[in-house]
CSV table of C-alpha atoms in Angstrom, one decimal:
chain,number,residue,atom,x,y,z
A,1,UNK,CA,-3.9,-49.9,-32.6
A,2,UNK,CA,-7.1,-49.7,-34.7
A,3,UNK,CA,-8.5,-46.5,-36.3
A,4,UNK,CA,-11.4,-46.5,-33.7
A,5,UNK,CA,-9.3,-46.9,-30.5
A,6,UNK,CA,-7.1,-44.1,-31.7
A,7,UNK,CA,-9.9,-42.0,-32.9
A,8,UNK,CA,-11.2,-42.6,-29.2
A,9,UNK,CA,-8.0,-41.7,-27.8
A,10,UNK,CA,-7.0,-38.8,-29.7
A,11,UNK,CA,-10.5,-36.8,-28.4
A,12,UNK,CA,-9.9,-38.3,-25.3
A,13,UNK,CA,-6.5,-36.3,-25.0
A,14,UNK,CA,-7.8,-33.3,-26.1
A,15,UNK,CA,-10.8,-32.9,-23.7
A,16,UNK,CA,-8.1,-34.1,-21.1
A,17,UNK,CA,-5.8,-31.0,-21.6
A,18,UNK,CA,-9.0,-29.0,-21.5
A,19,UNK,CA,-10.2,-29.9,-18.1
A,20,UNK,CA,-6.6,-29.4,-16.8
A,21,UNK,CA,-6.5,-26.0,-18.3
A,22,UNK,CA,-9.6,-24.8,-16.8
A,23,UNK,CA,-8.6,-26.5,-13.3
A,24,UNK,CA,-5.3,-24.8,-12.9
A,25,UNK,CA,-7.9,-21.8,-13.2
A,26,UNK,CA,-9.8,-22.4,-10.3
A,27,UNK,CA,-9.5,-20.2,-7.4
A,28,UNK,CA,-8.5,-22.4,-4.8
A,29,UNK,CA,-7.6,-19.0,-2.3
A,30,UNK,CA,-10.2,-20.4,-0.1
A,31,UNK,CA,-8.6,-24.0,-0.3
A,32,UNK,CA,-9.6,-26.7,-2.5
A,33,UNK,CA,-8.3,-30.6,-1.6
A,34,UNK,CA,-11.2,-32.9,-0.4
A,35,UNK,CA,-13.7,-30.2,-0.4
A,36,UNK,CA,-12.7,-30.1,-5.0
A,37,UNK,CA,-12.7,-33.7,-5.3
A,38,UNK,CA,-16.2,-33.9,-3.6
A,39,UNK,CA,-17.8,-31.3,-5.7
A,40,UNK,CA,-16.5,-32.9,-8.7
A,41,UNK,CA,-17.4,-36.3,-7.8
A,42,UNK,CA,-20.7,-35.1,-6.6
A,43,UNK,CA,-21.7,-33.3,-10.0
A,44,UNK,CA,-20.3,-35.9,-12.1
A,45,UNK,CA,-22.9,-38.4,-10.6
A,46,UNK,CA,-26.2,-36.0,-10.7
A,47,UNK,CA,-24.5,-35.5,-14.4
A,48,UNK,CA,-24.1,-38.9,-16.0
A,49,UNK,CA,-27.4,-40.8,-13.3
A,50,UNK,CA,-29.2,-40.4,-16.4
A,51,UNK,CA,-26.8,-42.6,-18.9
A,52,UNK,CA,-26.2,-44.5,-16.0
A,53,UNK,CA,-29.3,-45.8,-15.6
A,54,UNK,CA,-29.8,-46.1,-19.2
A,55,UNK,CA,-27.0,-48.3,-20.0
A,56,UNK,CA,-28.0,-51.0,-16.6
A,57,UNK,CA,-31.8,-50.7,-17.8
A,58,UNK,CA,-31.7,-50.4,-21.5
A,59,UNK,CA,-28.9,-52.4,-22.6
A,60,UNK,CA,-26.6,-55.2,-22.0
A,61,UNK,CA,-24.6,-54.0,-18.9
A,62,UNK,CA,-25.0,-55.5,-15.7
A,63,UNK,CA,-23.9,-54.8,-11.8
A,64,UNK,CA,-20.8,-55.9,-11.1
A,65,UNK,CA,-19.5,-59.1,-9.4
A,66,UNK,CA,-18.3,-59.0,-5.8
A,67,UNK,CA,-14.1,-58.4,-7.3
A,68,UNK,CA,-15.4,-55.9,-9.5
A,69,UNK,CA,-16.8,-53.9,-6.7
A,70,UNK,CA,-13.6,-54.6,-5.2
A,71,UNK,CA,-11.4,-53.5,-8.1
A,72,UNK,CA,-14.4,-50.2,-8.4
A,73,UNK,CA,-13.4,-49.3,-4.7
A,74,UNK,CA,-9.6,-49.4,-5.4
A,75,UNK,CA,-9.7,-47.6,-8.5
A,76,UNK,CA,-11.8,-44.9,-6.4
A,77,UNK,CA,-9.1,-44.4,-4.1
A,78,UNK,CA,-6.7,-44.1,-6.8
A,79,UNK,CA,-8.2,-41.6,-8.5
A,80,UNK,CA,-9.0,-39.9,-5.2
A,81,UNK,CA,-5.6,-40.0,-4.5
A,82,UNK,CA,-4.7,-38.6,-8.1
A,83,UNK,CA,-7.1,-35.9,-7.9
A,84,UNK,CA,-5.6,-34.5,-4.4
A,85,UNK,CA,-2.0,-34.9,-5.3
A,86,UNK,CA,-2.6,-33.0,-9.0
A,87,UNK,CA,-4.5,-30.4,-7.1
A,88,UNK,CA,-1.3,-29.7,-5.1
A,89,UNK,CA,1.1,-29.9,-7.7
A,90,UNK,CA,-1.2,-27.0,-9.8
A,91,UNK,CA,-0.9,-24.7,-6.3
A,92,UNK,CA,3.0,-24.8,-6.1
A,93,UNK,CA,4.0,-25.4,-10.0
A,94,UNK,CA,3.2,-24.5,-13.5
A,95,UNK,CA,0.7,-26.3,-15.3
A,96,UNK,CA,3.2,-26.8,-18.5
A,97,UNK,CA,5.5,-28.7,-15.9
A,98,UNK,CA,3.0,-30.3,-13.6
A,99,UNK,CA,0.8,-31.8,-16.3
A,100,UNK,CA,3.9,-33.1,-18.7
A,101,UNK,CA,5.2,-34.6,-16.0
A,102,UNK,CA,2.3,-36.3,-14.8
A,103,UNK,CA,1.0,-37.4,-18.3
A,104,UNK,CA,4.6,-38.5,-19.3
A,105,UNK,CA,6.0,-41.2,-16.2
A,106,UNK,CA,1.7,-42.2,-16.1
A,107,UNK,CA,2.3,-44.0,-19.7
A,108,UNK,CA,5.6,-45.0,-18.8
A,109,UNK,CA,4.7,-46.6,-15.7
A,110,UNK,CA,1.6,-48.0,-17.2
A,111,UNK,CA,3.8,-50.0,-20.0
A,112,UNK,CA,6.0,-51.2,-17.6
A,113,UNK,CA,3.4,-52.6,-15.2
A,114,UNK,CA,1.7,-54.1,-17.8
A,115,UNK,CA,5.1,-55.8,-19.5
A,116,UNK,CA,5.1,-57.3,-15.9
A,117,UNK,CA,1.4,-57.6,-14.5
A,118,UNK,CA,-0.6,-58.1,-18.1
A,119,UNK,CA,2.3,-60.0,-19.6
A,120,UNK,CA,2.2,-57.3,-22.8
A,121,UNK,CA,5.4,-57.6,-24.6
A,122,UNK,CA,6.5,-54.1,-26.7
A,123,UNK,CA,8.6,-54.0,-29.9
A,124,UNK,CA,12.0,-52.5,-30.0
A,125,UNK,CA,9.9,-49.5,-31.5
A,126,UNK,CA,7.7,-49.0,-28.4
A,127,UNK,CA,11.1,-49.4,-26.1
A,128,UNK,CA,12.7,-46.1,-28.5
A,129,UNK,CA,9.5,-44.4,-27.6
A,130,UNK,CA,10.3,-45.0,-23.9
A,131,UNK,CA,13.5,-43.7,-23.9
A,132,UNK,CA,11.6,-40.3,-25.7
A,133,UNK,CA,9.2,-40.0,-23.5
A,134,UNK,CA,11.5,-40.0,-20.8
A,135,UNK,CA,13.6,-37.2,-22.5
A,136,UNK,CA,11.0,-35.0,-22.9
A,137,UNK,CA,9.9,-35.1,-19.5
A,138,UNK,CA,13.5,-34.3,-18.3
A,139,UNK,CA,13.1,-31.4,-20.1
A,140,UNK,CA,9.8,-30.1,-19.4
A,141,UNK,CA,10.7,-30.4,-16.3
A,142,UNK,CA,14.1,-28.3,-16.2
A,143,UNK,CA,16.8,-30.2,-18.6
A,144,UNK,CA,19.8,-30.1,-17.2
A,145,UNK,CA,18.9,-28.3,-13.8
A,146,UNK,CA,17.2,-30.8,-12.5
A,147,UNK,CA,20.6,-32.3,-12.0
A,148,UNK,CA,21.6,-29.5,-10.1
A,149,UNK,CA,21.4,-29.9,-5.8
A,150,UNK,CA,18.6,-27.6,-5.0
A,151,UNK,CA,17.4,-26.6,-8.3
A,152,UNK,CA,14.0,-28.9,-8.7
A,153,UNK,CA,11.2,-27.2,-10.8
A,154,UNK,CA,8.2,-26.1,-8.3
A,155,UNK,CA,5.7,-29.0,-8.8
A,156,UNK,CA,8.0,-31.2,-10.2
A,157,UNK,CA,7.7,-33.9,-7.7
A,158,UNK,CA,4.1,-33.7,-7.5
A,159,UNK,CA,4.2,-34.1,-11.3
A,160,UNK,CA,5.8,-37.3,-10.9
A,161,UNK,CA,3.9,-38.8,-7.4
A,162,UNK,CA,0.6,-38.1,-9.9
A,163,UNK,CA,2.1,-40.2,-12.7
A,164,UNK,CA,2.4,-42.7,-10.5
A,165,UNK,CA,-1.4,-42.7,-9.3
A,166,UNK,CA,-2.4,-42.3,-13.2
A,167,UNK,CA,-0.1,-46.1,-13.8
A,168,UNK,CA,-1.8,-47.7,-11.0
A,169,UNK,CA,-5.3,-46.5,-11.6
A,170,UNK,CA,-4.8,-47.1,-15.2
A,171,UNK,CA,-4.0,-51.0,-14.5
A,172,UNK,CA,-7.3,-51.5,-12.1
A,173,UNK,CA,-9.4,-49.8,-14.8
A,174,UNK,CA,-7.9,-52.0,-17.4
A,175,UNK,CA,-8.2,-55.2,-15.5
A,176,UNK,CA,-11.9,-54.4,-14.9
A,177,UNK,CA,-12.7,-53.7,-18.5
A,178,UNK,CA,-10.4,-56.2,-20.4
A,179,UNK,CA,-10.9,-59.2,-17.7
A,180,UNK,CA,-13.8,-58.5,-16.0
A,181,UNK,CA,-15.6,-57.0,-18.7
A,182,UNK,CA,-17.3,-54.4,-16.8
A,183,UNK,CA,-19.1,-51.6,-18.9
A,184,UNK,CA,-16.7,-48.6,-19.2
A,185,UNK,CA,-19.6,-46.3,-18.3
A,186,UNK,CA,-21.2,-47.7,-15.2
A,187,UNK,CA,-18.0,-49.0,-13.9
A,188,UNK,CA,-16.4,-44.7,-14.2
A,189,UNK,CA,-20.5,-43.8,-12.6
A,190,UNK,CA,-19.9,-46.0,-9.8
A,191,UNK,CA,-16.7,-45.5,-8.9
A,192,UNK,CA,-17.2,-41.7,-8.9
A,193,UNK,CA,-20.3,-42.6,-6.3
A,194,UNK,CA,-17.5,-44.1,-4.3
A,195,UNK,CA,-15.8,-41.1,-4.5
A,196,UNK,CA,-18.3,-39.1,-2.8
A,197,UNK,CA,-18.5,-41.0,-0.2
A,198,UNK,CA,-14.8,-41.0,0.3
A,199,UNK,CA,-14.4,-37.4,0.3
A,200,UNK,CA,-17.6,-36.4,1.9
A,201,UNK,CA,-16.5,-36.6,5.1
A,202,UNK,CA,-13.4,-34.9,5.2
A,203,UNK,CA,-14.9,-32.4,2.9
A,204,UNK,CA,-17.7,-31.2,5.3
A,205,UNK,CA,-15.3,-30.6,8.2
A,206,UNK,CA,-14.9,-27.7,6.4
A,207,UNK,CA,-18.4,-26.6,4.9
A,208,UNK,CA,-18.4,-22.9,4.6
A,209,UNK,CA,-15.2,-23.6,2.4
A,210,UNK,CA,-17.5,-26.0,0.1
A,211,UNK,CA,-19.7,-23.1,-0.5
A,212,UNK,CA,-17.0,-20.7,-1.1
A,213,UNK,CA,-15.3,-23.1,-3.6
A,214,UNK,CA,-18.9,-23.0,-5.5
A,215,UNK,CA,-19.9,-19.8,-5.3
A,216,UNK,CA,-16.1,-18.6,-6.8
A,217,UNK,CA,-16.0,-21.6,-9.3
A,218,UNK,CA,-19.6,-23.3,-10.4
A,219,UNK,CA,-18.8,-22.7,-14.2
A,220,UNK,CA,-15.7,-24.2,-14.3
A,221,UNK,CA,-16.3,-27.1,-11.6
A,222,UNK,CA,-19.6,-27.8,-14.0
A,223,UNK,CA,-17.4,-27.8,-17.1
A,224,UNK,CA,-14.6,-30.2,-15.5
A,225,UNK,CA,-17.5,-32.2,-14.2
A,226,UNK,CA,-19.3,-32.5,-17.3
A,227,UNK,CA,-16.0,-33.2,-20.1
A,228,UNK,CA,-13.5,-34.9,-17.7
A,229,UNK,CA,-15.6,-38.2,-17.1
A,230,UNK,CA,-16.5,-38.0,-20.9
A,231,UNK,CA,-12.7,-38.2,-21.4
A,232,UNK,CA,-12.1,-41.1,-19.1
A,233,UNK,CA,-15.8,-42.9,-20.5
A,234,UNK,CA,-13.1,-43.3,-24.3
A,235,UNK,CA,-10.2,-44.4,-22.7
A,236,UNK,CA,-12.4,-46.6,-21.0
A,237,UNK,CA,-13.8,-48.1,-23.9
A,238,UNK,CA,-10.8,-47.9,-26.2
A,239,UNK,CA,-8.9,-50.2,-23.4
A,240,UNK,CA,-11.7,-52.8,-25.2
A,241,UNK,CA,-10.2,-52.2,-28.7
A,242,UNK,CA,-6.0,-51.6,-28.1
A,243,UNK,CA,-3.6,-53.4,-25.0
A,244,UNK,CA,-2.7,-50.5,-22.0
A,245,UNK,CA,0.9,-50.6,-23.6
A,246,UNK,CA,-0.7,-48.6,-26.5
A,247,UNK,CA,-3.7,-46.9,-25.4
A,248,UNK,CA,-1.8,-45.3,-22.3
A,249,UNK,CA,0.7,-43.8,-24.1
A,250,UNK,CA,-1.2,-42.4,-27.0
A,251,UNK,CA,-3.9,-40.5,-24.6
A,252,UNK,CA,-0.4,-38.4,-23.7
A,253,UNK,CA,-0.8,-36.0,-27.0
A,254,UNK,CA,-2.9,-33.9,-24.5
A,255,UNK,CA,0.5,-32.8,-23.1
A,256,UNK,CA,1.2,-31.3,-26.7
A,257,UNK,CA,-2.2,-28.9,-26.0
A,258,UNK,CA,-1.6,-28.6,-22.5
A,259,UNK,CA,2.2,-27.0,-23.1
A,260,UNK,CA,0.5,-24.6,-25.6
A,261,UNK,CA,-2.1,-23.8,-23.2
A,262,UNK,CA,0.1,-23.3,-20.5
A,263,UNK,CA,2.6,-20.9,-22.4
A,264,UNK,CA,0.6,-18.8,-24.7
A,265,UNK,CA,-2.9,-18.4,-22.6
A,266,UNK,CA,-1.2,-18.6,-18.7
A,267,UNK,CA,1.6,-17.0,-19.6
A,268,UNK,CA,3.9,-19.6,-17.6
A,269,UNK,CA,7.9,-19.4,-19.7
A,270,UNK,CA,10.2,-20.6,-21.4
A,271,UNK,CA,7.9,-21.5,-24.3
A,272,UNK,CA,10.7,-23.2,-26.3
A,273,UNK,CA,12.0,-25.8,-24.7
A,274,UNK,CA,8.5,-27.2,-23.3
A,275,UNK,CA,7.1,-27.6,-26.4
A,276,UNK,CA,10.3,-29.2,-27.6
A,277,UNK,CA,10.0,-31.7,-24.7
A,278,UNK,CA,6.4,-32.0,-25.8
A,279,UNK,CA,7.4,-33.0,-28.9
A,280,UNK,CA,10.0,-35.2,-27.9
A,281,UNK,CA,7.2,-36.9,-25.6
A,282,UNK,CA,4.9,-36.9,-28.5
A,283,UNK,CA,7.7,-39.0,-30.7
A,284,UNK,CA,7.6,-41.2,-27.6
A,285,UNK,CA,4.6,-42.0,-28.1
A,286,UNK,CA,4.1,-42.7,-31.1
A,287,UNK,CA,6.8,-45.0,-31.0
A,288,UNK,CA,4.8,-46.8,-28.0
A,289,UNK,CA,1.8,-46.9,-29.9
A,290,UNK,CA,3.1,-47.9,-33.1
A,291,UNK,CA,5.4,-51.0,-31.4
């Protein structure tokens, strides 16, 4: 992977475990579901209409084809889907298992679908790193007791169902950069306008909760709003640079941040062993990157 993809990726990963940090914050007592997703969505677009129309009047971009609306309105129901399921994971689990998880079988899945959609091919290197990341997710997620009838860490299942919306939204996003050549800006504006619409409706069944939501949370919805599309814009554009098999993997040293986050600042256990299996992930990844 070049210098400038990773450089992309790297700050990508950090602003990622930042937005997660401050989301496992929000005071969802009121709720949060459709109702989050639509305020997100919402002040993402008023955010980023400014570069938006920038980039499809003042440079090169254009709208996109007929199949890359299609592949924009699947991606927004991915990431719909992503955003709901995270949400719940955050309300039953703890972020150092929830996030881990998530950002550990995402890359995973991602390399396999595109060994078998993309037709990437990884060294024996990048297959070490699977087998890492793999390990380090077992034990984020509870070691040995997972193996144990009954004994499934809180959120762990959510961790995994949103790794498996991160792989599929990861493969649309990269098909419509790499193939379609869509502009990794407007393409992330767009489909967030899709998102809105998506989410509007369910989320005003419920509109006294939309105001709650705001009124207890407008500072961190506007900072998750304002640095979690910026994450996305350089994974985006680093998919131009480096194959998924690389890029997907690599974005994962957030975990690294978000196990720190999660122990030291939330006060969520067992500091040890999930920055071990953040480390262990972290190997993994490297490996993946590096084969």
């Amino acid at each position: 992977m070049s210098l400038t993809a990773l450089a992309l990726v790297v700050t990508a990963a950090f602003l990622h475990a930042t937005w997660n940090f401050v989301a496992k914050r929000i005071d969802t007592r009121e709720g949060g579901g459709p109702q989050l997703v639509f305020l997100y969505a919402l002040l993402t677009v008023v955010l980023y209409t400014p570069l938006a129309l920038y980039f499809l009047t003042g440079t090169q971009a254009s709208w996109p084809s007929p199949l890359g609306w299609g592949v924009i309105a699947l991606s927004a129901l991915l990431h719909y889907g992503y955003t709901l399921v995270l949400q719940r994971g955050y309300r039953v689990g703890d972020l150092s298992v929830v996030y881990p998880l998530a950002r550990g079988t995402g890359p995973l899945l991602s390399s396999l679908g595109a060994i078998v959609l993309l037709g990437e091919r990884p060294g024996w290197l990048a297959l070490v790193g699977i087998g890492l990341v793999v390990c380090g997710v077992l034990v984020i997620a509870g070691g040995e007791r997972l193996f144990r009838r009954g004994s499934m860490h809180a959120g762990a299942g959510w961790g995994v169902l949103t790794g498996g919306f991160i792989a599929a939204y990861t493969l649309a996003d990269a098909y419509a950069i790499r193939t379609l050549m869509l502009a990794p800006l407007v393409y992330y504006y767009l489909e967030n306008v899709l998102r809105v619409a998506l989410s509007a409706p369910t989320a005003f069944s419920r509109p006294a909760r939309i105001k709650m939501l705001w009124q207890a949370n407008w500072r961190k919805i506007l900072v998750i709003s304002t640095i979690s599309p910026m994450s996305y814009f350089l994974i985006l554009t680093a998919l131009r640079y480096a194959p998924v098999s690389h890029v997907a993997p690599a974005r994962e040293m957030s975990m690294m941040v978000a196990a720190l986050l999660g122990v030291r600042v939330l006060g969520e256990g067992e500091m040890h062993r999930r920055v071990g299996g953040a480390v262990l992930i972290a190997l993994g990844v490297a490996g993946l990157t590096l084969g």
